[in-house]
Short mmCIF file of C-alpha atoms in Angstrom, two decimals:
data_model
loop_
_atom_site.label_atom_id
_atom_site.label_comp_id
_atom_site.label_asym_id
_atom_site.label_seq_id
_atom_site.Cartn_x
_atom_site.Cartn_y
_atom_site.Cartn_z
CA MET A 1 -37.16 -13.54 0.92
CA GLU A 2 -38.52 -10.05 0.35
CA ASN A 3 -36.66 -6.98 1.55
CA LYS A 4 -33.20 -8.53 1.50
CA ILE A 5 -30.76 -5.73 2.22
CA TYR A 6 -27.06 -6.13 1.46
CA LEU A 7 -24.90 -4.02 3.79
CA ASP A 8 -21.58 -5.85 3.48
CA HIS A 9 -19.98 -3.99 0.58
CA ALA A 10 -16.63 -3.84 2.38
CA ALA A 11 -16.46 -7.63 1.99
CA THR A 12 -17.30 -7.56 -1.70
CA SER A 13 -19.52 -5.43 -3.88
CA PRO A 14 -22.00 -6.22 -6.67
CA ILE A 15 -20.68 -5.69 -10.19
CA HIS A 16 -21.99 -2.55 -11.85
CA PRO A 17 -24.13 -3.31 -14.95
CA GLU A 18 -21.91 -1.07 -17.10
CA VAL A 19 -18.87 -3.03 -15.95
CA VAL A 20 -20.58 -6.27 -17.01
CA GLN A 21 -21.28 -4.82 -20.46
CA THR A 22 -17.67 -3.65 -20.81
CA MET A 23 -16.38 -7.09 -19.89
CA LEU A 24 -18.80 -8.85 -22.27
CA GLY A 25 -17.62 -6.59 -25.08
CA VAL A 26 -13.98 -7.44 -24.40
CA MET A 27 -14.67 -11.17 -24.14
CA THR A 28 -16.58 -11.07 -27.39
CA ASN A 29 -14.37 -8.78 -29.47
CA ASP A 30 -10.89 -8.71 -27.92
CA TYR A 31 -10.20 -12.45 -27.96
CA GLY A 32 -6.60 -12.01 -29.04
CA ASN A 33 -3.54 -12.31 -26.80
CA PRO A 34 -2.13 -8.83 -26.03
CA SER A 35 1.36 -10.24 -26.64
CA SER A 36 0.55 -11.32 -30.22
CA ILE A 37 1.61 -9.05 -33.09
CA HIS A 38 -1.31 -9.78 -35.46
CA TYR A 39 -4.51 -7.73 -35.70
CA ALA A 40 -6.33 -9.59 -32.88
CA GLY A 41 -3.35 -9.15 -30.56
CA ARG A 42 -3.02 -5.46 -31.42
CA SER A 43 -6.70 -4.88 -30.63
CA ALA A 44 -6.31 -6.61 -27.27
CA ARG A 45 -3.12 -4.65 -26.57
CA LYS A 46 -4.94 -1.37 -27.25
CA THR A 47 -7.63 -2.32 -24.71
CA LEU A 48 -4.96 -3.26 -22.17
CA ASP A 49 -2.99 -0.05 -22.69
CA GLU A 50 -6.11 2.10 -22.38
CA ALA A 51 -7.08 0.39 -19.12
CA ARG A 52 -3.58 0.85 -17.72
CA SER A 53 -3.60 4.52 -18.60
CA LYS A 54 -6.99 5.02 -16.92
CA MET A 55 -5.94 3.26 -13.73
CA ALA A 56 -2.68 5.21 -13.55
CA GLY A 57 -4.66 8.43 -13.86
CA GLN A 58 -6.86 7.41 -10.92
CA ILE A 59 -3.90 7.55 -8.52
CA GLY A 60 -1.61 10.10 -10.19
CA ALA A 61 0.88 7.50 -11.42
CA ASP A 62 2.71 6.93 -14.69
CA GLU A 63 1.16 4.07 -16.67
CA ARG A 64 4.55 2.28 -16.63
CA GLU A 65 4.20 2.07 -12.84
CA ILE A 66 1.00 -0.02 -12.94
CA ILE A 67 1.11 -3.83 -12.76
CA PHE A 68 -2.16 -5.71 -13.07
CA THR A 69 -2.60 -8.50 -10.52
CA SER A 70 -5.22 -10.99 -9.36
CA GLY A 71 -6.29 -8.71 -6.49
CA GLY A 72 -5.32 -7.16 -3.18
CA THR A 73 -3.78 -10.28 -1.68
CA GLU A 74 -1.36 -10.76 -4.57
CA GLY A 75 -0.53 -7.06 -4.54
CA ASP A 76 0.21 -7.06 -0.82
CA ASN A 77 2.27 -10.26 -1.00
CA THR A 78 4.27 -9.05 -3.99
CA ALA A 79 4.94 -5.65 -2.43
CA ILE A 80 5.97 -6.96 0.98
CA ILE A 81 7.79 -10.20 0.21
CA GLY A 82 9.20 -8.79 -3.03
CA THR A 83 10.64 -5.74 -1.27
CA ALA A 84 12.13 -7.82 1.54
CA LEU A 85 13.84 -10.31 -0.76
CA ALA A 86 15.17 -7.63 -3.11
CA ASN A 87 16.54 -5.42 -0.33
CA GLN A 88 17.70 -7.86 2.37
CA LYS A 89 21.35 -6.90 1.89
CA ARG A 90 20.44 -3.44 3.22
CA GLY A 91 18.56 -4.76 6.24
CA LYS A 92 15.96 -7.18 7.50
CA HIS A 93 13.62 -5.03 9.58
CA ILE A 94 10.00 -4.27 8.65
CA VAL A 95 7.42 -1.99 10.29
CA THR A 96 3.67 -2.55 10.04
CA SER A 97 0.58 -2.19 12.25
CA GLN A 98 -1.47 -4.62 14.29
CA ILE A 99 -4.65 -3.86 12.30
CA GLU A 100 -3.47 -4.68 8.78
CA HIS A 101 -5.34 -7.05 6.48
CA HIS A 102 -4.28 -10.68 6.82
CA ALA A 103 -2.62 -10.48 3.39
CA VAL A 104 -0.15 -8.05 4.95
CA LEU A 105 0.18 -9.67 8.38
CA LYS A 106 0.70 -13.18 7.07
CA SER A 107 3.24 -11.95 4.51
CA CYS A 108 5.15 -10.37 7.40
CA MET A 109 4.89 -13.56 9.45
CA TYR A 110 6.23 -15.55 6.52
CA LEU A 111 9.20 -13.20 6.32
CA GLU A 112 9.81 -13.67 10.05
CA SER A 113 10.19 -17.40 9.33
CA LEU A 114 12.95 -16.45 6.86
CA GLY A 115 14.87 -14.46 9.46
CA PHE A 116 13.41 -10.98 9.02
CA SER A 117 12.23 -9.02 12.09
CA VAL A 118 8.90 -7.21 12.15
CA THR A 119 7.61 -4.45 14.45
CA TYR A 120 3.80 -4.52 14.78
CA LEU A 121 2.67 -1.05 15.86
CA PRO A 122 -0.37 -0.56 18.13
CA VAL A 123 -3.19 1.89 17.41
CA ASP A 124 -4.84 4.52 19.59
CA GLU A 125 -8.48 4.57 20.76
CA ASN A 126 -9.56 5.80 17.32
CA GLY A 127 -7.76 2.99 15.51
CA LEU A 128 -4.98 5.28 14.30
CA VAL A 129 -1.28 4.51 14.02
CA ARG A 130 0.74 7.25 15.69
CA VAL A 131 3.35 8.83 13.42
CA SER A 132 5.57 9.16 16.50
CA ASP A 133 5.40 5.37 16.93
CA VAL A 134 6.52 4.88 13.34
CA ARG A 135 9.42 7.25 13.98
CA LYS A 136 10.45 5.36 17.12
CA ALA A 137 10.21 2.00 15.37
CA LEU A 138 12.50 2.98 12.49
CA GLN A 139 15.99 1.47 12.59
CA GLU A 140 18.99 1.86 10.31
CA ASP A 141 18.22 -1.55 8.83
CA THR A 142 14.48 -0.94 8.29
CA ILE A 143 13.80 -1.72 4.63
CA LEU A 144 9.99 -1.58 4.51
CA VAL A 145 7.09 0.21 6.18
CA THR A 146 3.63 -1.10 5.25
CA ILE A 147 0.57 0.70 6.67
CA MET A 148 -2.92 0.37 5.19
CA TYR A 149 -4.71 3.47 3.92
CA GLY A 150 -8.21 2.68 5.23
CA ASN A 151 -9.08 -0.15 7.60
CA ASN A 152 -11.48 -2.76 6.25
CA GLU A 153 -13.13 -3.48 9.61
CA VAL A 154 -13.48 -0.20 11.48
CA GLY A 155 -12.92 2.26 8.63
CA THR A 156 -10.12 4.38 10.08
CA ILE A 157 -8.03 6.35 7.59
CA GLN A 158 -4.35 6.33 8.53
CA PRO A 159 -1.96 9.33 8.37
CA ILE A 160 -0.27 8.04 5.22
CA ALA A 161 0.95 11.41 3.92
CA GLU A 162 2.59 12.20 7.29
CA ILE A 163 4.29 8.80 7.37
CA GLY A 164 5.40 9.32 3.76
CA GLU A 165 6.95 12.65 4.74
CA LEU A 166 8.71 10.98 7.67
CA LEU A 167 10.22 8.34 5.39
CA LYS A 168 11.59 10.78 2.80
CA GLU A 169 14.99 10.77 4.48
CA HIS A 170 15.00 7.04 5.24
CA GLN A 171 15.97 4.08 3.07
CA ALA A 172 12.72 2.20 3.86
CA VAL A 173 10.32 1.47 1.01
CA PHE A 174 6.76 2.61 1.82
CA HIS A 175 3.77 0.40 0.89
CA THR A 176 0.08 1.04 1.53
CA ASP A 177 -2.84 -1.36 1.15
CA TYR A 178 -5.35 0.94 -0.57
CA VAL A 179 -7.92 -1.79 -1.24
CA GLN A 180 -10.75 -0.55 0.97
CA ALA A 181 -10.28 3.15 0.19
CA PHE A 182 -9.87 2.92 -3.59
CA GLY A 183 -12.53 4.81 -5.53
CA LEU A 184 -14.00 6.65 -2.55
CA VAL A 185 -10.91 8.47 -1.28
CA GLN A 186 -9.18 10.46 -3.99
CA MET A 187 -5.43 10.42 -3.69
CA ASP A 188 -2.17 10.97 -5.50
CA VAL A 189 0.73 8.59 -4.96
CA LYS A 190 3.30 11.34 -5.35
CA THR A 191 1.62 13.60 -2.79
CA LEU A 192 1.35 10.70 -0.36
CA GLY A 193 4.96 9.69 -0.81
CA VAL A 194 4.28 5.97 -1.23
CA ASP A 195 6.48 3.66 -3.29
CA LEU A 196 4.03 0.76 -3.53
CA LEU A 197 0.23 0.63 -3.46
CA SER A 198 -2.19 -2.26 -3.89
CA ALA A 199 -5.85 -2.12 -4.95
CA SER A 200 -8.61 -4.54 -5.93
CA ALA A 201 -11.52 -4.42 -8.38
CA HIS A 202 -14.19 -6.28 -6.45
CA LYS A 203 -14.40 -3.62 -3.74
CA ILE A 204 -15.48 -0.97 -6.27
CA ASN A 205 -18.18 -2.85 -8.23
CA GLY A 206 -15.66 -4.51 -10.50
CA PRO A 207 -14.90 -8.22 -11.03
CA ARG A 208 -13.27 -10.55 -8.53
CA GLY A 209 -9.79 -11.79 -9.36
CA THR A 210 -8.44 -8.47 -10.68
CA GLY A 211 -6.31 -5.83 -9.00
CA LEU A 212 -3.27 -3.64 -9.43
CA LEU A 213 0.05 -2.90 -7.81
CA TYR A 214 1.60 0.54 -8.22
CA VAL A 215 5.38 0.34 -8.22
CA LYS A 216 7.17 3.69 -8.20
CA GLN A 217 9.84 3.85 -10.86
CA GLY A 218 13.19 2.83 -9.43
CA THR A 219 11.71 0.74 -6.60
CA LYS A 220 13.64 -2.48 -6.20
CA LEU A 221 11.29 -5.46 -6.10
CA GLU A 222 11.55 -9.21 -6.63
CA PHE A 223 8.53 -10.63 -8.44
CA PRO A 224 7.08 -14.09 -7.63
CA PHE A 225 5.97 -15.24 -11.10
CA HIS A 226 8.40 -16.40 -13.76
CA GLY A 227 7.53 -17.12 -17.36
CA GLY A 228 6.55 -14.75 -20.15
CA GLU A 229 7.39 -11.08 -20.58
CA GLN A 230 3.95 -9.70 -19.66
CA GLU A 231 3.63 -6.53 -17.58
CA ARG A 232 7.09 -5.37 -18.63
CA ALA A 233 8.52 -8.74 -17.54
CA ARG A 234 7.34 -8.16 -13.97
CA ARG A 235 4.29 -10.44 -13.79
CA ALA A 236 4.37 -13.45 -16.06
CA GLY A 237 1.07 -14.82 -17.37
CA THR A 238 -1.41 -13.79 -20.05
CA GLU A 239 -3.37 -10.80 -18.76
CA ASN A 240 -6.97 -11.15 -17.59
CA LEU A 241 -8.08 -8.66 -20.22
CA ALA A 242 -11.83 -8.69 -19.54
CA GLY A 243 -11.21 -8.31 -15.79
CA ILE A 244 -8.73 -5.49 -16.33
CA ALA A 245 -11.13 -3.64 -18.66
CA GLY A 246 -13.90 -4.13 -16.10
CA PHE A 247 -11.63 -2.79 -13.35
CA ALA A 248 -10.89 0.31 -15.40
CA LYS A 249 -14.61 0.88 -16.07
CA ALA A 250 -15.44 0.44 -12.39
CA GLY A 251 -12.74 2.95 -11.46
CA GLU A 252 -14.09 5.40 -14.02
CA LEU A 253 -17.63 5.10 -12.64
CA MET A 254 -16.46 5.52 -9.04
CA ALA A 255 -14.50 8.65 -9.92
CA ALA A 256 -17.45 10.17 -11.77
CA ASN A 257 -19.82 9.66 -8.83
CA ARG A 258 -17.38 10.03 -5.92
CA THR A 259 -18.67 13.27 -4.41
CA GLU A 260 -22.32 12.19 -4.53
CA LYS A 261 -21.55 8.75 -3.12
CA ILE A 262 -19.52 10.11 -0.20
CA ALA A 263 -22.38 12.44 0.76
CA GLU A 264 -24.91 9.62 0.39
CA TYR A 265 -22.95 7.17 2.54
CA GLU A 266 -22.32 9.78 5.22
CA GLU A 267 -26.09 10.39 5.30
CA PHE A 268 -26.69 6.64 5.61
CA LYS A 269 -24.29 6.52 8.57
CA SER A 270 -25.87 9.44 10.41
CA THR A 271 -29.39 8.09 9.73
CA MET A 272 -28.56 4.73 11.27
CA VAL A 273 -26.90 6.30 14.30
CA GLU A 274 -29.89 8.63 14.75
CA ILE A 275 -32.35 5.70 14.68
CA PHE A 276 -30.28 3.71 17.18
CA THR A 277 -30.13 6.78 19.43
CA GLN A 278 -33.85 7.53 19.18
CA ASN A 279 -34.61 3.95 20.21
CA GLU A 280 -32.28 4.29 23.20
CA LEU A 281 -30.08 1.35 22.29
CA ALA A 282 -26.92 0.88 24.34
CA PHE A 283 -24.40 1.29 21.53
CA GLU A 284 -21.34 3.18 20.40
CA VAL A 285 -19.70 3.83 17.05
CA ASN A 286 -16.13 2.56 17.08
CA CYS A 287 -13.38 5.03 16.16
CA ALA A 288 -15.97 7.80 15.89
CA ASN A 289 -13.52 10.64 16.56
CA GLY A 290 -10.99 9.87 13.84
CA PRO A 291 -10.98 10.18 10.05
CA SER A 292 -12.99 7.35 8.55
CA LEU A 293 -13.99 5.75 5.26
CA PRO A 294 -17.43 7.07 4.25
CA HIS A 295 -18.98 3.66 3.61
CA VAL A 296 -17.90 1.74 6.74
CA LEU A 297 -19.78 1.92 10.05
CA SER A 298 -18.43 -0.16 12.93
CA VAL A 299 -20.94 -0.39 15.78
CA ARG A 300 -20.75 -2.02 19.18
CA PHE A 301 -24.05 -3.03 20.81
CA HIS A 302 -23.44 -3.45 24.54
CA GLY A 303 -24.37 -6.83 25.95
CA VAL A 304 -25.22 -8.39 22.57
CA GLN A 305 -23.04 -11.24 21.29
CA VAL A 306 -22.14 -10.77 17.64
CA GLU A 307 -22.85 -14.39 16.60
CA GLN A 308 -26.44 -14.18 17.84
CA LEU A 309 -26.90 -10.76 16.29
CA LEU A 310 -25.59 -11.79 12.86
CA MET A 311 -27.70 -14.95 12.82
CA ASN A 312 -30.88 -13.08 13.73
CA LEU A 313 -30.19 -10.30 11.22
CA ASP A 314 -29.59 -12.86 8.49
CA MET A 315 -33.01 -14.37 9.23
CA GLU A 316 -34.43 -10.86 8.79
CA GLY A 317 -32.69 -10.56 5.41
CA ILE A 318 -30.02 -8.10 6.59
CA ALA A 319 -26.46 -8.88 5.44
CA VAL A 320 -23.80 -7.30 7.66
CA SER A 321 -20.64 -8.81 9.13
CA SER A 322 -18.48 -9.07 12.22
CA GLY A 323 -15.44 -7.79 10.36
CA SER A 324 -13.36 -8.93 7.43
CA ALA A 325 -14.95 -11.53 5.14
CA CYS A 326 -11.54 -13.19 4.94
CA THR A 327 -11.98 -14.31 8.56
CA ALA A 328 -15.73 -14.95 8.48
CA GLY A 329 -16.79 -18.31 9.81
CA THR A 330 -13.97 -18.54 12.34
CA VAL A 331 -14.43 -18.42 16.10
CA ASP A 332 -11.29 -16.36 16.61
CA PRO A 333 -11.91 -12.73 17.56
CA SER A 334 -11.02 -10.04 15.05
CA HIS A 335 -7.37 -9.02 15.40
CA VAL A 336 -8.41 -5.46 14.56
CA LEU A 337 -10.86 -5.29 17.46
CA VAL A 338 -8.35 -6.95 19.79
CA ALA A 339 -5.81 -4.24 18.86
CA LEU A 340 -8.45 -1.58 19.43
CA PHE A 341 -10.05 -2.81 22.66
CA GLY A 342 -7.70 -5.35 24.22
CA GLU A 343 -7.93 -9.13 24.16
CA ASN A 344 -10.64 -9.75 26.78
CA HIS A 345 -12.65 -6.57 26.27
CA PRO A 346 -16.39 -7.17 25.61
CA GLY A 347 -16.24 -4.83 22.60
CA VAL A 348 -14.36 -7.55 20.71
CA THR A 349 -17.45 -9.79 20.70
CA GLU A 350 -20.14 -7.07 20.51
CA THR A 351 -19.19 -5.31 17.27
CA ILE A 352 -20.68 -5.55 13.78
CA ARG A 353 -19.57 -3.86 10.56
CA ILE A 354 -22.17 -2.23 8.35
CA SER A 355 -20.90 -1.12 4.94
CA PHE A 356 -22.77 0.69 2.17
CA GLY A 357 -22.49 0.60 -1.60
CA LEU A 358 -24.10 0.24 -5.01
CA GLY A 359 -27.85 -0.31 -4.88
CA ASN A 360 -28.43 0.80 -1.31
CA THR A 361 -31.17 3.42 -0.84
CA TYR A 362 -32.18 5.71 2.00
CA GLU A 363 -35.38 3.70 2.45
CA GLU A 364 -33.36 0.47 2.76
CA VAL A 365 -31.08 2.01 5.35
CA VAL A 366 -34.04 3.18 7.45
CA LEU A 367 -35.63 -0.27 7.23
CA ALA A 368 -32.37 -2.02 8.08
CA ALA A 369 -31.76 0.27 11.06
CA SER A 370 -35.28 -0.46 12.32
CA LYS A 371 -34.75 -4.21 11.98
CA ILE A 372 -31.37 -4.02 13.69
CA THR A 373 -33.04 -2.05 16.50
CA ASP A 374 -35.75 -4.71 16.90
CA VAL A 375 -33.26 -7.58 16.93
CA VAL A 376 -30.89 -5.89 19.39
CA SER A 377 -33.79 -4.99 21.70
CA ARG A 378 -35.10 -8.55 21.57
CA LEU A 379 -31.71 -10.07 22.34
CA VAL A 380 -31.11 -7.68 25.23
CA LYS A 381 -34.55 -8.44 26.69
CA ARG A 382 -33.94 -12.20 26.37
CA LYS A 383 -30.60 -11.84 28.13
CA GLU A 384 -32.17 -9.83 30.97
CA GLN A 385 -34.90 -12.44 31.42
CA LYS A 386 -32.28 -15.19 31.74
CA ALA A 387 -30.24 -13.21 34.26
#
C-alpha cells in the first residue's frame, strides 16, 4: 500500500541505519566473549566498556552503576522485586501510581502476593501524580517508591525531581521507569535524586531485547539471575554485545539530534491539532495543560469508538494505537485512561495515541491528519445516520 505512515513510535521504533551498521560491525569483528582473556575477548570487552561509558554519560551516572539488561521489563522487574526482597527487613510497603507500565504494576502485584503492601496513587486531570499524595502515602516502613518519568500512553512527565527531593530524608529507594522519555528528555540521575532507573533500546531506534538498569552505588538490590560473573556479578549471562553496542549508538544519535527532534515533534503535534481544529472535529488533547513528552499526542475524538477508528485508519495505511502496545489486542480498557477519566467515562473508549519518530516528515503528518479527519468525520456521520 502506498503512503503507509507509521505513527506508533511509542510502541516501538525503526532501527536507525547507523545502528544497524554498528551492530553488523560488532557481530562480524567482535565475536569473542567479553569474559575471555585472549585477544578476541579483550576486543569484545573494549567494545562493551566503551558502550557502558557512553550510556552512563547519557544520564550522568558512573559507568560502574550501569547494568545491561534485556529491556525495560527486566529493568523494572529487577528494580522493584530486587529492592523489595533485599530490603524487606526494613519494611514491606511500596508506593507507585495507577498509570505505570504493566512491567511495574504487575511486579507490584506479584509482591503483594508475597505479603508486601502497595499504595497505588491516583493522578490529576493532567495525568500527574501529586507530590503531596506521595508525601501522604509514605510510611515508616516504606522501602520503595516507583514512579515513571514519562507516561507511554498520554505522555505526561511526572515531577520526579520534586519526589526525589521529598525522599532525601526517607529510607525508601526511588526508582523511575525512564523508558519512554530516554533520548528525548535530557536528565541527570544525581539531579533527579533517583536510585534506580530503567531504559530500553527499541524506543530510541535501537534493537529490541536490549536495555539498561542504573543502580546508584550503595543501593541494596537482589538480582534474579544466577550464574557467571558478568556485569560485576549482578546479571549472569554472556552480554548481548551487538545489541549493547547498537543501544549505545542509538543513544549517541538521539543526543546529537535532541534539540532538533524536540522542535520537530512539537511542530508535528501543533500541526495535527490545527488541522483537527480547522475541520471542526469534536476532539480534545488529553493532559494538554501539563508537561508532556514531545513525541506523544493523546487525542480523544468525541463519539468515535477507538476500535472502529483504528481499523479504518489501518485500512488507510495509518499506524496509530489505542495506548500501550503491551496491551494491544485486548478488549480491556487502558488502565491509564481509566485512572485519568474514571472507569465508565466515554473518554476511555474514544482515545488514540499518535507518536512521532524517525522517518516521519511534515508532509506525512499533514497527510495523516487529513486522513484521520476524513475517517473521524465519516464515522461520526454514520453514527448520526443510525441514531
